Phi, psi and omega in degrees: 000320180297319178297322179297317180295321179296318180297317179297316180295319179295319179298319180296321180295324181290320184273344186300313182300316179298318181295323182293331183260000186301331182266002181285144177293151179294332177207148178276137179260123181234149180128159180275124180196168177299142183300319179296321178295317178299316180297320180297317179295317182295324178296319181290321177299319174081183182256161180274154176255355177201158183288156175282131184255337182205172183291329177299315179295322179296317178296319179299317181291322180296319179295318178296319179294324178296320177297319177296319181296319179298318179300319179293315181301315180294321180295335181261005175092018177255105185248353179254039185282162168230120183232125183232120173281132182223168178230131180287165179270002183290168176231113003287157182291157180238139176281133183228142173238114176271127186230129166242103188293333184074186181287154176274140180266151185232153180295139176215130171052058175291140184225157170244122177253109183285129179261127184077206182292122180288157178285179180300159187301317181293331177289321177298319178297316179296323179294320178297321177292323180292336180307314171069010178264132181247145176299142178076011170270150182307140183277058180291139180298319181298322179292321180296317181290318182297326180298322179298318178297322179293322179296313180300316180297320181294321180289318180296321180302332184260022168109355182262083189293333186261017181301141179223149174259116176275168184308124181280160178245122180237115180261119175262105187264111180282349179289321180236017178054051182237158174239117186244096181272139173236122184260125181260107186244125174258106186286328185076195182269151174294133183251129174247144189271145173255200179280204183258141172251099185272112184271324181219076184279339181063231182277355184280136179289123177299326180296320178293321179300317184295331178291341182278344184297126181276035176211164175250161178303130179093353177292153175297147175297135176220114182300331179292324179289322176296317178294327179294322177298318178298319179296318180299320180288320179293326181296338181291333179078010182253003181241140174286323178209151180223131175233124178231122183208154177292138178293154179294170185301326184289356177264008181297134182281173179298331179279359181086015179261157178235132179284168174252128184271128179242125177236125184240137171244108186278146174287169180302146188294339181223151177214142176242128179236143178218151180207166178218153181212160175204138172211157182293334182267325185259346181081199184265156178199152174227152178212154179218146181218128179245112188247136175247133182249136170061035178291330181264006175065029178216042176061032180277162177228122178243127184227137169252132185221156176215145181217133178230118180208168180297329186258315189223114177238137181196157170228145182188184179219141174223150181231129180241127179242095179290152180053049182280121179068331175203160182294152177066026181225125186241131174259129176232125177242145183219142171223131181207162173242134189217162173220123182239129179234117177230175176296334185270329186196164169239140183217136173236143182187175174225139184215156173227147180208159176215129180232145173240122182244129178246127177282135180237112189074208183269330187225010181249150188218150171235130183233136170231149182192178179210153180210156175225131180229137172250114190227158168238116182247129176247126179214163180277138175284136184297325184279318187254349186058024175267149180292130180243123180254139179228130173261121187226150166246124185246123175250121184226146169239164180213151170226126186226134179232130174236118176250111188246115176239028174269171185265355182201134183289331184252337182218067184289144177235349178206155178103198184206165176220144174228136176221149177215140183222128176241134180230087172293129190225144173231125175248138178226155182129233178294338173227137178242117187198131167264141176207169180236127176253124184232136179222136176226145180215142175228141176229152182218141183230124183234110175286147180258359177209168185296327181277356183056035176287333176238126183229134172259125182238139179228151181217140173224127181232132180232142179219152181205136172252122185255134178074052175184141176266171178301319182293328182280323185285132177304143184303327182287345181258356179285170177271139174226160178218158181115136179123182188296328179259013186228260177247101180289150188105347180233151178288171177304129183064019185276357180245133176123183183299148178228156173283176184299332180268007178094359179290131177300133181262335185079178182205183181250002175218153187213142171217129177224146176213149180218145173227127186223136174248118183250133183227124175279125177268319175223189179292337183245337185247143177208168179234158176218136171248136187215156171226127176242149176214151180193159178210146177240131184250145176273356180224189184295330185252131178277131177277110181294347174292340178266010182297129177253139182228143176227153180221155180184190181227146180230155175246137179239132174241116187281120178273356184107308178263339181191158178268150164279131186246125172238115181245136174241122186224158179220149175296140176293319175228123178269119185247337186236025182074028180297157174298140182290342183226135171234138181239134182231137179232129182200173174250134183096157178294160183294334175197000000 
């Protein structure tokens, strides 16, 4: 034991001096200058990882720090600087950088000098606007370089695919403290697009591919349109890789057009997936999915699937046709046979549905669809608590809108989302009734710092069934609340009206809200504190006296594309003998 203590003490003695100096700057910055400039120079110089042992080492560090300081000064528009590396007379010696920044230089008379044939007049005007340099702004090196990139991008956007920036000329005039940049831009020839040159199409029909191009023959080259075609192909999910690029100059056609080269690497034509799950509220389950890709030679997906679980068992088939009839529009059809068992009802049925979803922008969608279901629903009667069975045929249509202005679909840190869904429905059979089911939801994400390490997220969801009472509406179409995606702290369907024996009855109106504070602790681990609340109403107006609330804490493990979420929640007030703890495990944020 004594030897162990001695070893620990010796190790501590060896590392202590280095540890004590680990936060010291590599060189001290001296001289009169703006505080922000001093901080920038000191950050670039950085801290030392070991103490200075002799004057040679101190001189080396001072020279290196002086070079770093000069780079910062020039980048910030200080070109008349005086920088001197020095070494103190102290023991141990200290590296010092004496700095006189001098006056700051400012942009004056930025120009574009076209090399060779200049582009069209409107393109020249757009390039001048893209330059973005104003007289009397600081002559920062980064701004001068970035302006050149903006000019090239503006010219390329307007059809000059081969535009190049030749070496620019930047005059630093010490007579008037100015920076005068001249950009030498070779626009090249205007490029007009031809069709597609498919080099490795695999099973995909070239004729279908050509219909996806967001341009017509003879249109001006636009890099955004070429990138959009690549995005459309990647969105289908049937390719391992997609490359879309403008053909080289030697591929120019007799009409002066250039094709776009498309290379596709298709995934294997079939895939089998299987999974299993278990939870204390939902029980055990297994599922399998057999997927066929591109059988129709137009990036389609055909899947046969089966699921067996305590709550939801079904077998079915679905077919997805991306870019159906027009680009960015997907047709999905489904047919399945199912059995659903919940605390509120049991249902057996067969259904078919068809939805058309159109992408609007990059992350927003509009969906319309229709479905028909033939079902047998068993539920308890509110008055007698006897099982009531209903055989129904349900005809439903839907309209769904999602407007997404958040920055990430699975782990948003800023922005907002709005969604609304209307389902006009007609049931015939043991009950004959038309009704409308409407749901709207909004979420908002507010970062509290520049790195978005702390984010406050909020959610509000409202639902209403019009032209139907609780007794008339099938139990499977009523509103329920409680569970991991609803009101945490309560089990599935654990919030809302109940029958005399405790069976969830559901309702015709719904209100849910959530407030969550998310905090990243490291690059992979994070925590969340949350409060959820919700109520289900048996009439048009929700009684806020029946509002149920839960609170808890969650752990997040970042997978890179989304976090694994583990939430532990408890009811704020236990009214029906609910379990004091509920645990939820999922991928992606709760909202």
